[in-house]
XYZ file of C-alpha atoms in Angstrom:
147
model
C 8.682 -81.063 15.042
C 11.418 -79.415 12.829
C 9.930 -78.644 9.508
C 12.956 -77.485 7.962
C 14.770 -80.565 9.555
C 12.718 -82.874 7.904
C 12.622 -81.082 4.594
C 16.218 -81.153 4.777
C 16.618 -84.596 5.308
C 14.175 -85.491 2.508
C 16.313 -83.569 -0.173
C 19.583 -84.722 1.053
C 17.808 -88.800 1.369
C 16.183 -88.224 -1.984
C 19.336 -86.907 -3.802
C 21.584 -89.552 -2.151
C 19.604 -92.495 -3.294
C 17.979 -91.197 -6.604
C 20.453 -88.848 -8.281
C 23.499 -89.477 -6.625
C 23.837 -85.313 -5.783
C 24.826 -83.442 -2.954
C 23.052 -80.296 -1.678
C 24.946 -77.756 0.034
C 23.287 -74.490 1.600
C 24.747 -70.988 1.031
C 23.798 -67.835 2.506
C 23.526 -65.825 -0.570
C 20.373 -65.837 -2.156
C 19.480 -66.620 -5.686
C 17.996 -63.794 -8.000
C 15.723 -66.366 -9.868
C 17.191 -65.543 -13.184
C 19.140 -68.652 -13.022
C 16.275 -71.143 -12.960
C 14.823 -72.596 -15.741
C 12.509 -75.194 -14.170
C 10.006 -74.487 -10.982
C 7.758 -77.393 -9.865
C 5.019 -77.179 -7.168
C 3.127 -79.578 -5.124
C 0.575 -78.887 -2.333
C 0.727 -80.886 0.833
C -2.064 -81.699 3.567
C -1.630 -83.209 6.574
C 0.475 -82.837 9.744
C 1.315 -79.364 7.770
C -0.602 -77.461 5.070
C 1.544 -75.600 2.550
C 3.290 -75.484 -0.826
C 6.841 -76.980 -1.605
C 8.537 -75.308 -4.868
C 11.951 -76.375 -5.911
C 13.560 -74.598 -8.205
C 16.501 -75.781 -10.736
C 18.459 -74.738 -13.667
C 18.132 -76.745 -17.049
C 21.725 -78.712 -16.138
C 20.451 -79.723 -12.714
C 17.378 -81.043 -14.160
C 18.819 -83.008 -16.913
C 21.154 -84.364 -14.637
C 18.182 -85.619 -11.860
C 16.243 -86.846 -14.888
C 18.979 -88.733 -16.033
C 19.522 -90.262 -12.826
C 16.403 -90.535 -11.792
C 15.007 -92.525 -14.529
C 18.280 -94.554 -15.710
C 18.542 -92.416 -19.347
C 22.581 -92.476 -20.193
C 24.218 -89.298 -21.363
C 24.367 -90.173 -24.681
C 20.567 -90.880 -25.095
C 17.738 -88.373 -26.115
C 16.213 -86.781 -23.124
C 12.843 -85.500 -24.184
C 11.354 -82.530 -22.621
C 8.075 -84.371 -21.454
C 10.292 -87.250 -19.849
C 12.227 -84.048 -18.193
C 9.099 -82.786 -17.148
C 7.869 -85.862 -15.749
C 11.062 -86.867 -13.702
C 11.013 -83.265 -12.178
C 7.598 -83.461 -10.854
C 8.389 -87.322 -9.159
C 11.616 -85.974 -7.707
C 9.254 -83.338 -6.541
C 6.825 -85.863 -5.376
C 9.498 -88.319 -3.840
C 10.902 -84.891 -1.676
C 7.366 -83.988 -0.697
C 5.967 -87.328 0.378
C 9.195 -88.185 2.129
C 9.123 -84.960 4.280
C 5.588 -85.762 5.221
C 6.568 -88.962 6.290
C 9.574 -87.616 8.378
C 7.683 -84.874 10.127
C 4.608 -87.588 11.199
C 5.671 -91.150 10.309
C 2.208 -92.783 11.657
C 0.345 -89.767 10.222
C -1.562 -89.709 7.050
C -1.368 -86.980 4.431
C -2.654 -85.970 0.948
C -0.789 -84.197 -1.803
C -1.915 -82.848 -5.281
C -0.047 -84.139 -8.430
C 3.508 -81.969 -8.822
C 3.108 -79.445 -11.928
C 5.762 -77.078 -13.494
C 4.470 -73.519 -12.813
C 6.105 -69.961 -13.944
C 7.518 -68.963 -10.521
C 6.634 -70.091 -6.859
C 3.522 -69.822 -5.234
C 3.246 -66.615 -3.787
C 2.575 -66.632 0.063
C -0.687 -66.442 1.921
C -1.588 -64.419 5.034
C -0.320 -66.243 8.187
C 1.912 -69.032 6.485
C 5.441 -69.517 7.622
C 8.132 -69.504 4.853
C 11.159 -71.419 4.752
C 13.503 -70.252 1.477
C 16.411 -72.098 1.126
C 19.379 -71.450 -1.218
C 22.053 -73.811 -2.037
C 23.652 -75.877 -4.810
C 23.464 -79.262 -6.140
C 27.157 -79.995 -7.767
C 27.917 -76.296 -8.156
C 24.414 -75.805 -9.856
C 21.930 -73.008 -8.198
C 18.867 -74.887 -6.265
C 16.341 -73.548 -4.530
C 13.965 -74.763 -2.135
C 10.874 -72.461 -1.135
C 8.230 -73.922 1.376
C 4.625 -72.087 2.682
C 3.333 -73.902 5.464
C 1.299 -73.865 8.438
C 0.991 -76.593 10.973
C -1.865 -78.372 11.767
């Protein structure tokens, strides 16, 4: 079971099918100052942990518009933007858990928007993936342990 491959496969699949965006991993870590939105979801199943997605405001708006079908000239309300980002996080996490263990059950809490990524707990593995979505910074942070 390759956690990073499952996570990246999930991100690529959801981006391609739901938001029409492309993720490209970069070597240089992002500073964190460039992100206006951070979503978080906790999961339990074949792995247990916390997934955080960090996006810029422009990326958040693009994801929201494509995910729920709002045209560029229509108003995008802040609550709608937050709901779309949480749904995007839910889709990525759920698909990752399914890729990790197709027949296995899993539980997820309701995603929410937070001020910063979760602090790592002792004994948990860390995946910290920096990249771009259509040339905008994007960061994925997963703290987990295998069950």
